[in-house]
Coordinates of C-alpha atoms and ligand atoms in Angstrom, one line a residue:
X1 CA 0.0 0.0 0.0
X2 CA 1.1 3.5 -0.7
X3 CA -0.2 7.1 0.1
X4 CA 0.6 9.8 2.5
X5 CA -1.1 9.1 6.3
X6 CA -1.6 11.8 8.0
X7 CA -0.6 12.6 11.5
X8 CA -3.9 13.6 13.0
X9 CA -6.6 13.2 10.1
X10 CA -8.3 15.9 10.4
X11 CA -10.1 16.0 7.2
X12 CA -11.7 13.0 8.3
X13 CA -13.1 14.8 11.0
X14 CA -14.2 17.8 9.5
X15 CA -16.0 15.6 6.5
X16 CA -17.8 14.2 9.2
X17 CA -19.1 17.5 10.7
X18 CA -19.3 19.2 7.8
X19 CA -23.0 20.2 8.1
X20 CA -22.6 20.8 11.8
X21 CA -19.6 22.7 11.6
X22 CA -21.2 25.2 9.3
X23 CA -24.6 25.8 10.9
X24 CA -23.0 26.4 14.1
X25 CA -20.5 28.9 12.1
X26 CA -23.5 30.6 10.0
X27 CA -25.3 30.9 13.3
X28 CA -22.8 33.3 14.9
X29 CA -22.3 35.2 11.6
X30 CA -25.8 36.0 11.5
X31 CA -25.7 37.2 15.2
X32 CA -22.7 38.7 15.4
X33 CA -21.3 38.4 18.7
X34 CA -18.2 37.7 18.2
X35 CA -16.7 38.3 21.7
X36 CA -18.3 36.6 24.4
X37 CA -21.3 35.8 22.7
X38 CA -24.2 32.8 23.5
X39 CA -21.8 30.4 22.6
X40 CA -19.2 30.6 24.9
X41 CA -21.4 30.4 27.9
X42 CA -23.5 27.4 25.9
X43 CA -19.5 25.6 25.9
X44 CA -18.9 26.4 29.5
X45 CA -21.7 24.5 30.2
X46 CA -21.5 21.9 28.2
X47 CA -18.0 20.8 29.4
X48 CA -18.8 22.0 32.7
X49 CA -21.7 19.1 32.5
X50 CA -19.0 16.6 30.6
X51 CA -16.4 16.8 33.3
X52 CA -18.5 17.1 36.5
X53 CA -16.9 20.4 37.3
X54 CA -18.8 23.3 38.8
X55 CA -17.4 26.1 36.5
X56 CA -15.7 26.2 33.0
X57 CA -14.1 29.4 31.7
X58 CA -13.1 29.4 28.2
X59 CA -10.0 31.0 27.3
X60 CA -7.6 32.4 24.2
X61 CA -5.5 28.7 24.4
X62 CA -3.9 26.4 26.9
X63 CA -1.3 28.4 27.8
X64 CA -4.0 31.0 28.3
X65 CA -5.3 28.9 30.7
X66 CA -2.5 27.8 32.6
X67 CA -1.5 31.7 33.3
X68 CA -4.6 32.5 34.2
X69 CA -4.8 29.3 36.9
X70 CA -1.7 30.8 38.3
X71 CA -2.4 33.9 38.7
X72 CA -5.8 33.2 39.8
X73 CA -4.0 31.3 43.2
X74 CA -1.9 34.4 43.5
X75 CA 1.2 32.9 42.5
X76 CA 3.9 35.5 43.4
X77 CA 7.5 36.1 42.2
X78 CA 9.5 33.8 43.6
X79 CA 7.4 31.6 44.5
X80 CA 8.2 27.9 43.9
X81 CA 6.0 25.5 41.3
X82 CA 6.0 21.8 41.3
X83 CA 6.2 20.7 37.7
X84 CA 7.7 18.0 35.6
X85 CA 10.6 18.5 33.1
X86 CA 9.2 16.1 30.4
X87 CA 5.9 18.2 28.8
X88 CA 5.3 21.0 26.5
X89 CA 7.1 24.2 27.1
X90 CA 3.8 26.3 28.1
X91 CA 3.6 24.4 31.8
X92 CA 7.1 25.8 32.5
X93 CA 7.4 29.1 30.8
X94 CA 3.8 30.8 32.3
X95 CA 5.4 29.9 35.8
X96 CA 8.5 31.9 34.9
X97 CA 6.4 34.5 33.5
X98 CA 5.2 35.2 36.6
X99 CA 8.2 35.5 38.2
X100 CA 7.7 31.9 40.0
X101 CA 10.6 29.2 39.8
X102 CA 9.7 25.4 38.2
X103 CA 11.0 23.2 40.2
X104 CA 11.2 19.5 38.2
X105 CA 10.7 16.4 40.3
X106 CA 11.6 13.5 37.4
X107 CA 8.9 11.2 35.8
X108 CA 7.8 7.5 36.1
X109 CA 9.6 5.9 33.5
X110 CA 6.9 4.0 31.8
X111 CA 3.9 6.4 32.0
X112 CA 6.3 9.2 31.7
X113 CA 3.8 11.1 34.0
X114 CA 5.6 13.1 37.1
X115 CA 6.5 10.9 39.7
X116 CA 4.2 11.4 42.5
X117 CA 6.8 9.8 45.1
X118 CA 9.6 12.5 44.3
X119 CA 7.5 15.3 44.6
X120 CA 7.3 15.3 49.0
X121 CA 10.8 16.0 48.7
X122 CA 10.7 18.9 47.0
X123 CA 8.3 20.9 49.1
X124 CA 9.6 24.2 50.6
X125 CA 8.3 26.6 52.6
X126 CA 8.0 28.9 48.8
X127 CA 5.8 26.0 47.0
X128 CA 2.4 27.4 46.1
X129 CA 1.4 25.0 43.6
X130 CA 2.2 21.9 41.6
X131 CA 1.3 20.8 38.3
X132 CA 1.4 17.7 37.2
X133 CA 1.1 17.4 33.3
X134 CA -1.6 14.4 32.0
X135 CA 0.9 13.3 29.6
X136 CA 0.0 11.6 26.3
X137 CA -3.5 11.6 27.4
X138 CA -3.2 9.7 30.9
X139 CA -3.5 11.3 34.2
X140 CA -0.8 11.6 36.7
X141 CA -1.6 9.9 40.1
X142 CA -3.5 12.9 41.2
X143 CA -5.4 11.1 44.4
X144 CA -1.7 10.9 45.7
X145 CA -0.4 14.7 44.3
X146 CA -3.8 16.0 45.8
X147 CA -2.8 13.8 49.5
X148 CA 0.5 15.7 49.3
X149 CA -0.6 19.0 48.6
X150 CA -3.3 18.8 51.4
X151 CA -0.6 17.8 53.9
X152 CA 1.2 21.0 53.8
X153 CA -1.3 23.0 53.4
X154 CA -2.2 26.3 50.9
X155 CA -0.8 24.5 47.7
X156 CA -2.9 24.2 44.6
X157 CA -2.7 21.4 42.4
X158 CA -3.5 22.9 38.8
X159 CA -3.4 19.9 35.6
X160 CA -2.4 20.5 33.1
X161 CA -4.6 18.3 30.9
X162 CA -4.3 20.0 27.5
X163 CA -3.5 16.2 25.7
X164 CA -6.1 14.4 28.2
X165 CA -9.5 16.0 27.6
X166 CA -12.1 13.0 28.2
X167 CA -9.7 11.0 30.0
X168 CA -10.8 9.4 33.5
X169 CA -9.2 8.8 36.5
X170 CA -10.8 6.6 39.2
X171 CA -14.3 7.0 37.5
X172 CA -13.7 11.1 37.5
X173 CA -13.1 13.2 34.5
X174 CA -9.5 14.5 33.8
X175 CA -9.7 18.6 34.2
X176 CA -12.3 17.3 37.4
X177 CA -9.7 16.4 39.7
X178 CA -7.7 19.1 41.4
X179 CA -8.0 22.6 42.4
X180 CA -8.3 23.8 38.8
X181 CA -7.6 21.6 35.3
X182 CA -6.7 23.3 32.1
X183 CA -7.2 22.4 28.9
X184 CA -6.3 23.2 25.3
X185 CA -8.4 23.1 22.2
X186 CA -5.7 23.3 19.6
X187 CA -6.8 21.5 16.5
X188 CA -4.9 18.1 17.4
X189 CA -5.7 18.0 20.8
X190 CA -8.5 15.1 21.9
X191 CA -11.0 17.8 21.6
X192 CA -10.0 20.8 19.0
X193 CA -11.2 23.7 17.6
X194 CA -9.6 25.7 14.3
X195 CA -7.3 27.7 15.9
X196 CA -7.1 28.7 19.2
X197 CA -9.0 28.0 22.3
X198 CA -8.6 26.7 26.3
X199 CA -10.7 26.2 29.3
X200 CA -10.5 25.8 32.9
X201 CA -12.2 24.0 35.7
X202 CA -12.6 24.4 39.2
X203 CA -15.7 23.4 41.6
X204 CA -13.9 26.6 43.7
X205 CA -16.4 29.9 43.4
X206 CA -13.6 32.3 44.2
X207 CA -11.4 31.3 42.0
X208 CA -13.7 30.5 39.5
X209 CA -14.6 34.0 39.8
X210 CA -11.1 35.1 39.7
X211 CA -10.6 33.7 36.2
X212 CA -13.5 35.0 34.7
X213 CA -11.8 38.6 35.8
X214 CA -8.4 37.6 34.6
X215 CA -9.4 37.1 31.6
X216 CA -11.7 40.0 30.8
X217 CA -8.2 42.4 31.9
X218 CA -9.5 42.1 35.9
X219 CA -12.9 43.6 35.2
X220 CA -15.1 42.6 37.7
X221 CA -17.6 44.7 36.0
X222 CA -17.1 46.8 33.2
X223 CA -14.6 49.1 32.9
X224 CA -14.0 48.5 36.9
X225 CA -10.0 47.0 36.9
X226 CA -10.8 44.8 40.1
X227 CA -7.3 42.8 39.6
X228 CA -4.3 42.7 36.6
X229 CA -5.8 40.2 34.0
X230 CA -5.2 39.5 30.4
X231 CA -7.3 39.4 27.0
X232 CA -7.8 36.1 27.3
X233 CA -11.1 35.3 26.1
X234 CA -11.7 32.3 23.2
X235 CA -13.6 33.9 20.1
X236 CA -17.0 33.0 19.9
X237 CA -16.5 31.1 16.7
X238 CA -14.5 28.9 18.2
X239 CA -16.7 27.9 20.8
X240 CA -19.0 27.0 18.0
X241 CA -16.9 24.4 16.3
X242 CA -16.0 22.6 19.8
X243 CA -20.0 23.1 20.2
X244 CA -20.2 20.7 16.8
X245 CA -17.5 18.5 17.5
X246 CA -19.1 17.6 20.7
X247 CA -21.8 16.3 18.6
X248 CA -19.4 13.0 18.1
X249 CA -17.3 13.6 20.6
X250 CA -17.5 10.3 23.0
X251 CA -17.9 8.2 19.7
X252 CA -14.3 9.8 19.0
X253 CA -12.6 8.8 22.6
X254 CA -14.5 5.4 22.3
X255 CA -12.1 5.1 18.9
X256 CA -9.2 6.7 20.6
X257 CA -9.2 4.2 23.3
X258 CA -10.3 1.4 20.6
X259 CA -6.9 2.3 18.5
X260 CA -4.9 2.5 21.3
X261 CA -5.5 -1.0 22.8
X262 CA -5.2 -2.6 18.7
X263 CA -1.5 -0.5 18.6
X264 CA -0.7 -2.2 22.2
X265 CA -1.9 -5.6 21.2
X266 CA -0.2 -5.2 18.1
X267 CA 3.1 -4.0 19.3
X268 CA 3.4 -5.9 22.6
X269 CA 3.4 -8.9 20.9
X270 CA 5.9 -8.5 19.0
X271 CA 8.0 -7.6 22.0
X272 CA 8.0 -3.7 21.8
X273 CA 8.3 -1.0 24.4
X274 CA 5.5 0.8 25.2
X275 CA 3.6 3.0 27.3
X276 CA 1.9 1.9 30.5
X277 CA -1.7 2.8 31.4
X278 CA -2.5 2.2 35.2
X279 CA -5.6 0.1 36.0
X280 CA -7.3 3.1 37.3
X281 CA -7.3 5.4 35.0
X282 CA -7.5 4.9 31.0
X283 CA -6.0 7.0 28.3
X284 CA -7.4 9.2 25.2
X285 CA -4.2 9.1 23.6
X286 CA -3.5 12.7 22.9
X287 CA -0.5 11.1 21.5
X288 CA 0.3 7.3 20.7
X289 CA 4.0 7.2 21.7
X290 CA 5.9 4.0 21.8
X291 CA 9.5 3.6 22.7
X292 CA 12.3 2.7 20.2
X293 CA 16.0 3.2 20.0
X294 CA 17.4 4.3 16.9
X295 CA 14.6 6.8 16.6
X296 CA 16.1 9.4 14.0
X297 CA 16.8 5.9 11.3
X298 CA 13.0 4.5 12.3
X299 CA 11.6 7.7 11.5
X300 CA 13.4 8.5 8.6
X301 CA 12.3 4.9 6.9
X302 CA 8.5 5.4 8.0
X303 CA 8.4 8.4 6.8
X304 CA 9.8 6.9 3.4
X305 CA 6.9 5.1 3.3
X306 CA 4.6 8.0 4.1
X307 CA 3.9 7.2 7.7
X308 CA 4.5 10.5 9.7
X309 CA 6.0 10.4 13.3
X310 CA 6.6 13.1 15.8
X311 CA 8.8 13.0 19.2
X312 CA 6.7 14.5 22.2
X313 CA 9.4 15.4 23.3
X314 CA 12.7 15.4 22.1
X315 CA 14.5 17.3 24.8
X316 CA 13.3 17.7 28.3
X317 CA 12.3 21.2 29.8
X318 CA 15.6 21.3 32.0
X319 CA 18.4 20.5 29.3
X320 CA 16.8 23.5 27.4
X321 CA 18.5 26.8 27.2
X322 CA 15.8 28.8 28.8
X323 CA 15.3 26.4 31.4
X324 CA 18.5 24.9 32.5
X325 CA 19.3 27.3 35.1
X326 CA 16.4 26.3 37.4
X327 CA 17.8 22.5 37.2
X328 CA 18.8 21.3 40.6
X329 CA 21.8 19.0 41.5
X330 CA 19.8 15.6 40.5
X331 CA 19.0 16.0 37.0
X332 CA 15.5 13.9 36.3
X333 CA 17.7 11.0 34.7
X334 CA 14.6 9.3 33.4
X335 CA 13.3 12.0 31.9
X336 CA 16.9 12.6 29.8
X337 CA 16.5 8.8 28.8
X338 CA 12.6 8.2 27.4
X339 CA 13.6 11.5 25.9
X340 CA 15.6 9.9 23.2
X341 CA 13.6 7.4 22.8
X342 CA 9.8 8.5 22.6
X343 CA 8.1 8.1 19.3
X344 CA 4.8 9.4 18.5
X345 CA 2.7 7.5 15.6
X346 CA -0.1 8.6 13.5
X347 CA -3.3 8.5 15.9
X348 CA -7.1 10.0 15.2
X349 CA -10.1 8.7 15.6
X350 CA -11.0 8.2 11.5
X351 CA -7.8 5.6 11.6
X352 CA -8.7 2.6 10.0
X353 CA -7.6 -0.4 10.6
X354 CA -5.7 -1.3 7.5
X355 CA -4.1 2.0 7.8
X356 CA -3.1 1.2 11.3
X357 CA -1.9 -1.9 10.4
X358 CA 0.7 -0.4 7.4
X359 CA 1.9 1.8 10.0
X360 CA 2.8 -1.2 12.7
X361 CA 4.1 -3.6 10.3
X362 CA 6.3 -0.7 8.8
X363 CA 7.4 -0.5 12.6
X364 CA 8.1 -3.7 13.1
X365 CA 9.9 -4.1 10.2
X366 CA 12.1 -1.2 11.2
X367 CA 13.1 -1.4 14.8
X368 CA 15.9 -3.4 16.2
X369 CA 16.1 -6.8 17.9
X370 CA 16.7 -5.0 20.9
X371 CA 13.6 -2.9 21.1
X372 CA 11.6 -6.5 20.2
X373 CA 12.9 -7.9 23.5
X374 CA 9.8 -6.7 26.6
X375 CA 11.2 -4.4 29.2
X376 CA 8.8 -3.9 32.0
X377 CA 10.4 -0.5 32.0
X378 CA 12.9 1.8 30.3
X379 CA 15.7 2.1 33.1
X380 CA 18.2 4.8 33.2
X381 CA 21.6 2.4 33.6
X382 CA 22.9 3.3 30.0
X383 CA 22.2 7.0 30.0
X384 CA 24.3 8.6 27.5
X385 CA 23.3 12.2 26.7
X386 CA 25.6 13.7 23.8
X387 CA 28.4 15.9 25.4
X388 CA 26.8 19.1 23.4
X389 CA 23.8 18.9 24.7
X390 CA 22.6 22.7 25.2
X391 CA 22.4 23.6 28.8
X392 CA 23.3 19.8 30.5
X393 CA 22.8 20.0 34.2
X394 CA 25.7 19.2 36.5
Ligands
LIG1 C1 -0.7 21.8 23.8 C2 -0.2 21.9 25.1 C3 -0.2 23.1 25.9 C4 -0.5 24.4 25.2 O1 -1.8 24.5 24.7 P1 -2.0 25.7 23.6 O2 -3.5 25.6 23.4 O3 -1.3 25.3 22.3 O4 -1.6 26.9 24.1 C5 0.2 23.1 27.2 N1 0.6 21.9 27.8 C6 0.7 20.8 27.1 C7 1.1 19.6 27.8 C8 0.3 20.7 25.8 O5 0.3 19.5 25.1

């Protein structure tokens, strides 16, 4: 078989919703609210409903959101976050935005979530928050981050679930399951819009009520500057095509979940590393991300054959330039090491099965006898990071 996959098919999608998608866009044409119109607050509770929270706030994007959460707690220069090295840049850089200071605690090597058993360690008398990062579409153990954070008292606990929107942890919602979650609604996410767009959720009033004013630039009414805030609003046409998507929305995770297990099935038996998914929680596979050594050479041959991968991510927050000087003496090993090895593969819910199948066999075909042998886990005794890597932590 030959033909270009795609990454995340959104075409698919959007063939799917096609009608949907442009009644709900001619409907705010014709009435012309753009900012803030009956849309938004039709989303808010919509999700709100989804995830069991008491309030959703839609917002410009995820990072949006994530600033927001942080400075809806009051997070003050200087003051310390819990986070994990291995995500996205955005979770890092809108705590050093504000002045506060990451601090990385390393991740579980085989859900490459943040290790909740490192994190006690790390708790000053500066930590205002931690935010654990639902990686790849799973949650982190957040029962146990939650425990931890109530024990010394005043911390928040903000996820960042921007790749886990739908997931469930312990029969509750991902976003539903700390002091505020935070989403994103780029178009690849679980649940996308065309452009950008965000939301948070909190059952808390106050601070629900805090990020409605950071967002609107503090207002608390109008034109009365209660607190700083942002322009972070999501455009009203945006809410509208999340408002259509819904529409097929749990059909989508059901396929998510369904193309993740085949993928697993698929690649465990033929010996490969993979991602773990704890019993209690599942995942919507924000990304499929398998484990192979060699990665640049397996990529290159996939993509030969027109089977795109990505690597989510290659380089962890703390070996980067503009975060290397908040690295502290231990140096999250595991992190460094899945780091060279994570590879994403194509995942959507419109991937058929003979598709999915070209893109393990291609795999398969590819990778190494020594990825085909089972690991229960990646450990970190043959860490080699290149001498030049930028900003390397002593
Ligand atoms: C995508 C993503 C973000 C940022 O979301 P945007 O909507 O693109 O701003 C933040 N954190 C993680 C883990 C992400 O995957």
């Amino acid at each position: 078989m030959t033909g270009k996959l795609e990454f995340t098919d959104l075409k698919s999608q959007y063939a799917a919703l096609r009608e949907q998608i442009g009644e709900r866009i001619q409907r705010v044409l014709d009435h012309g609210q753009y900012i803030m119109g009956p849309e938004v607050k039709e989303l808010e509770q919509r999700l709100a409903a989804f995830t069991g929270a008491k309030h959703c706030i839609t917002v410009a994007s995820g990072t949006e959101a994530l600033l927001i959460a942080l400075m809806a707690i009051g997070l003050k220069p200087g003051d310390e976050v819990i986070t994990t090295p291995f995500t996205f840049a955005a979770t890092a850089e809108m705590i050093v935005l504000l002045g506060g200071k990451p601090v990385f605690v390393d991740i579980e090597a085989d859900t490459c979530n943040i290790d909740a058993s490192l994190i006690e360690a790390k708790i000053t008398g500066r930590t205002r928050a931690i935010m654990p990062v639902s990686l790849y579409g799973q949650c982190a153990d957040m029962d146990e981050i939650n425990a931890i954070a109530a024990r010394h008292g005043n911390i928040a606990v903000i996820e960042d679930a921007a790749q886990s929107f739908g997931a469930s942890y312990k029969g509750r919602r991902s976003c539903h399951l700390s002091t505020i979650g935070c989403t994103s609604f780029f178009p690849s996410k679980p649940l996308g819009c065309y452009g950008d767009g965000g939301a948070m959720f909190t059952d808390d009033d106050a601070l629900a009520q805090a990020c409605r004013e950071i967002r609107v630039h503090g207002q608390s009414a109008r034109y009365t500057h209660t607190r700083i805030g942002v322009g972070g609003r999501m455009d009203t046409l945006q809410c509208a095509v999340v408002l259509a998507k819904l529409e097929r929305f749990e059909w989508e995770l059901q396929r998510r979940r369904e193309i993740g297990e085949r993928y697993h099935a698929l690649l465990a038996d033929a010996g490969l590393k993979l991602l773990a998914v704890r019993p209690d929680r599942d995942c919507v596979w924000g990304q499929y991300t398998v484990f192979v050594e060699h990665r640049a050479g397996v990529q290159a041959a996939l993509q030969a054959q027109g089977i795109p991968t990505a690597v989510h991510y290659p380089l962890p927050l703390h070996f980067q330039p503009a975060y290397a000087q908040y690295c502290g003496p231990d140096s999250c090993p595991r992190s460094a090491f899945v780091a060279q090895q994570v590879m994403s593969l194509p995942m959507s819910a419109d991937l058929g099965e003979a598709d999915q199948g070209r893109v393990t066999s291609a795999l398969l075909a590819q990778v190494g006898a020594r990825d085909r042998q089972a690991h229960a886990s990646p450990d970190c005794s043959n860490l080699v990071l290149p001498a030049s890597e930028p900003g390397r932590c002593s």
